[in-house]
């Protein structure tokens, strides 16, 4: 067996990363499963942690010495302890799974109303793959943006330009991921890209509304709610 075999759990993720529009998305739709998506999510959220921590530890000493960036290498050494790393990963993965389940239920309801395929498991599968893809996508994007930031920081005194480059890069990254998300969901739920985008935005609005309602409910139960408000 090789990486091209769709039976391997990492095959769908591999093709989604390497050639998303050419083969990856179609393979996720046709042969992707919740189980393989979950494996991909678990691995892809764990894999970038160490490179990111080490990258941050390398770039912070380049900046003017402060108490904060002087502590960064010590923080990285502490966080790289296996049990601490495992705890962070489990906590992050649990949070993503909660989001994926909630988003899938909301999105499936919206898609069904708009004439798409009613299959909450298929929607959940896509969410798992997209969250896994986003972990790698933003890791690479962050390293590129941080590298550009370092170059511009030392070669220009105009910090407005530096901040502008970072903001523009962040917007481009977010729009790129949104484009890929809409394209993949469109193929899975059999809706036009326009309807898929509308459903996606409605889902995000629904999740924000639910989050606000949950926060308001928890605040109402707090004995110190006057201090919070």
C-alpha positions as semicolon CSV with decimal commas, in nm:
position;residue;x (nm);y (nm);z (nm)
1;X;0,000;0,000;0,000
2;X;0,113;0,358;-0,058
3;X;0,001;0,710;0,021
4;X;-0,231;0,707;-0,284
5;X;-0,447;0,434;-0,133
6;X;-0,773;0,582;-0,004
7;X;-0,793;0,305;0,257
8;X;-0,511;0,460;0,461
9;X;-0,637;0,700;0,729
10;X;-0,393;0,972;0,628
11;X;-0,447;0,942;0,251
12;X;-0,743;1,183;0,235
13;X;-0,560;1,440;0,447
14;X;-0,243;1,402;0,243
15;X;-0,420;1,476;-0,085
16;X;-0,621;1,759;0,072
17;X;-0,294;1,923;0,176
18;X;-0,097;1,852;-0,141
19;X;-0,361;1,906;-0,409
20;X;-0,685;2,031;-0,252
21;X;-0,869;2,133;-0,571
22;X;-0,727;1,867;-0,801
23;X;-0,797;1,551;-0,601
24;X;-0,805;1,616;-0,226
25;X;-1,159;1,752;-0,193
26;X;-1,314;1,487;-0,413
27;X;-1,139;1,213;-0,216
28;X;-1,265;1,357;0,115
29;X;-1,621;1,368;-0,022
30;X;-1,610;1,021;-0,179
31;X;-1,401;0,811;0,061
32;X;-1,356;1,028;0,371
33;X;-1,509;0,909;0,698
34;X;-1,564;1,051;1,044
35;X;-1,307;0,806;1,180
36;X;-1,035;0,905;0,932
37;X;-1,123;1,272;0,976
38;X;-1,092;1,236;1,353
39;X;-0,753;1,065;1,321
40;X;-0,636;1,344;1,089
41;X;-0,761;1,610;1,330
42;X;-0,588;1,448;1,626
43;X;-0,255;1,415;1,443
44;X;-0,258;1,752;1,267
45;X;-0,335;1,944;1,585
46;X;-0,050;1,772;1,769
47;X;0,216;1,786;1,497
48;X;0,255;2,169;1,472
49;X;0,286;2,234;1,848
50;X;0,658;2,160;1,888
51;X;0,771;2,341;1,566
52;X;0,568;2,649;1,666
53;X;0,706;2,658;2,019
54;X;1,063;2,616;1,896
55;X;1,012;2,880;1,625
56;X;0,881;3,127;1,884
57;X;1,174;3,052;2,113
58;X;1,414;3,129;1,826
59;X;1,259;3,457;1,712
60;X;1,191;3,622;2,049
61;X;1,562;3,669;2,138
62;X;1,604;3,871;1,814
63;X;1,398;4,155;1,958
64;X;1,509;4,410;2,222
65;X;1,565;4,244;2,556
66;X;1,271;4,262;2,796
67;X;1,160;4,059;3,095
68;X;0,890;3,902;2,878
69;X;1,090;3,770;2,584
70;X;1,369;3,667;2,819
71;X;1,126;3,423;2,980
72;X;1,004;3,275;2,650
73;X;1,282;3,010;2,616
74;X;1,219;2,902;2,976
75;X;0,847;2,881;2,906
76;X;0,910;2,668;2,597
77;X;1,139;2,433;2,788
78;X;0,871;2,396;3,055
79;X;0,585;2,345;2,812
80;X;0,777;2,077;2,622
81;X;0,748;1,842;2,917
82;X;0,551;1,544;2,780
83;X;0,264;1,555;3,029
84;X;0,216;1,931;2,982
85;X;0,223;1,896;2,604
86;X;-0,027;1,612;2,620
87;X;-0,257;1,816;2,844
88;X;-0,250;2,115;2,606
89;X;-0,319;1,891;2,308
90;X;-0,611;1,708;2,473
91;X;-0,762;2,039;2,587
92;X;-0,731;2,190;2,238
93;X;-0,866;1,876;2,069
94;X;-1,164;1,859;2,306
95;X;-1,246;2,224;2,230
96;X;-1,228;2,161;1,853
97;X;-1,450;1,854;1,879
98;X;-1,711;2,051;2,071
99;X;-1,705;2,323;1,804
100;X;-1,722;2,069;1,521
101;X;-2,025;1,889;1,665
102;X;-2,214;2,211;1,735
103;X;-2,124;2,362;1,396
104;X;-2,223;2,043;1,213
105;X;-2,569;2,031;1,369
106;X;-2,636;2,399;1,296
107;X;-2,493;2,382;0,944
108;X;-2,687;2,068;0,853
109;X;-3,015;2,232;0,955
110;X;-2,936;2,539;0,742
111;X;-2,821;2,334;0,444
112;X;-3,134;2,118;0,457
113;X;-3,353;2,431;0,451
114;X;-3,161;2,558;0,148
115;X;-3,211;2,236;-0,049
116;X;-2,883;2,062;0,019
117;X;-2,818;1,703;0,129
118;X;-2,941;1,621;0,480
119;X;-2,648;1,429;0,630
120;X;-2,513;1,559;0,960
121;X;-2,243;1,287;0,970
122;X;-2,107;1,398;0,631
123;X;-2,102;1,760;0,748
124;X;-1,922;1,658;1,069
125;X;-1,669;1,462;0,865
126;X;-1,591;1,771;0,657
127;X;-1,552;1,981;0,971
128;X;-1,296;1,735;1,108
129;X;-1,094;1,744;0,786
130;X;-1,113;2,123;0,765
131;X;-1,002;2,171;1,126
132;X;-0,709;1,938;1,059
133;X;-0,628;2,127;0,738
134;X;-0,652;2,462;0,920
135;X;-0,400;2,348;1,184
136;X;-0,134;2,295;0,916
137;X;-0,249;2,590;0,703
138;X;-0,223;2,842;0,987
139;X;0,104;2,695;1,115
140;X;0,270;2,750;0,777
141;X;0,098;3,088;0,740
142;X;0,210;3,201;1,086
143;X;0,573;3,105;1,020
144;X;0,568;3,293;0,686
145;X;0,406;3,604;0,840
146;X;0,642;3,597;1,139
147;X;0,941;3,572;0,906
148;X;0,814;3,870;0,702
149;X;0,753;4,058;1,027
150;X;1,113;4,001;1,140
151;X;1,255;4,121;0,806
152;X;1,037;4,433;0,793
153;X;1,089;4,507;1,165
154;X;1,466;4,533;1,125
155;X;1,471;4,703;0,783
156;X;1,213;4,976;0,838
157;X;1,138;5,220;1,119
158;X;0,781;5,262;1,001
159;X;0,589;5,026;1,228
160;X;0,264;5,119;1,052
161;X;0,394;4,939;0,744
162;X;0,482;4,634;0,954
163;X;0,138;4,622;1,115
164;X;-0,027;4,676;0,776
165;X;0,164;4,383;0,624
166;X;0,064;4,157;0,914
167;X;-0,302;4,258;0,895
168;X;-0,309;4,213;0,517
169;X;-0,139;3,873;0,547
170;X;-0,387;3,764;0,815
171;X;-0,685;3,869;0,600
172;X;-0,544;3,684;0,298
173;X;-0,490;3,369;0,508
174;X;-0,845;3,382;0,645
175;X;-1,000;3,441;0,303
176;X;-0,795;3,154;0,159
177;X;-0,921;2,913;0,423
178;X;-1,278;3,038;0,376
179;X;-1,247;2,973;0,000
180;X;-1,127;2,617;0,059
181;X;-1,399;2,557;0,320
182;X;-1,677;2,679;0,090
183;X;-1,542;2,474;-0,201
184;X;-1,526;2,154;0,005
185;X;-1,866;2,201;0,170
186;X;-2,021;2,285;-0,168
187;X;-1,906;1,950;-0,309
188;X;-2,024;1,759;-0,001
189;X;-2,372;1,908;0,046
190;X;-2,443;1,960;-0,327
191;X;-2,517;2,332;-0,310
192;X;-2,387;2,622;-0,520
193;X;-2,087;2,807;-0,379
194;X;-2,306;3,113;-0,318
195;X;-2,560;2,918;-0,112
196;X;-2,280;2,730;0,066
197;X;-2,116;3,059;0,165
198;X;-2,446;3,201;0,291
199;X;-2,508;2,882;0,493
200;X;-2,153;2,902;0,628
201;X;-2,198;3,263;0,742
202;X;-2,536;3,182;0,899
203;X;-2,374;2,891;1,084
204;X;-2,102;3,120;1,224
205;X;-2,366;3,373;1,331
206;X;-2,562;3,091;1,499
207;X;-2,256;2,968;1,687
208;X;-2,175;3,320;1,807
209;X;-2,535;3,368;1,922
210;X;-2,532;3,036;2,111
211;X;-2,198;3,128;2,269
212;X;-2,337;3,464;2,385
213;X;-2,649;3,298;2,528
214;X;-2,441;3,038;2,715
215;X;-2,212;3,310;2,853
216;X;-2,513;3,517;2,962
217;X;-2,666;3,213;3,133
218;X;-2,343;3,132;3,318
219;X;-2,306;3,495;3,428
220;X;-2,663;3,492;3,560
221;X;-2,572;3,192;3,778
222;X;-2,259;3,356;3,918
223;X;-2,284;3,488;4,276
224;X;-2,056;3,778;4,175
225;X;-2,241;3,872;3,857
226;X;-2,256;4,239;3,964
227;X;-1,877;4,251;3,959
228;X;-1,866;4,084;3,615
229;X;-2,117;4,328;3,470
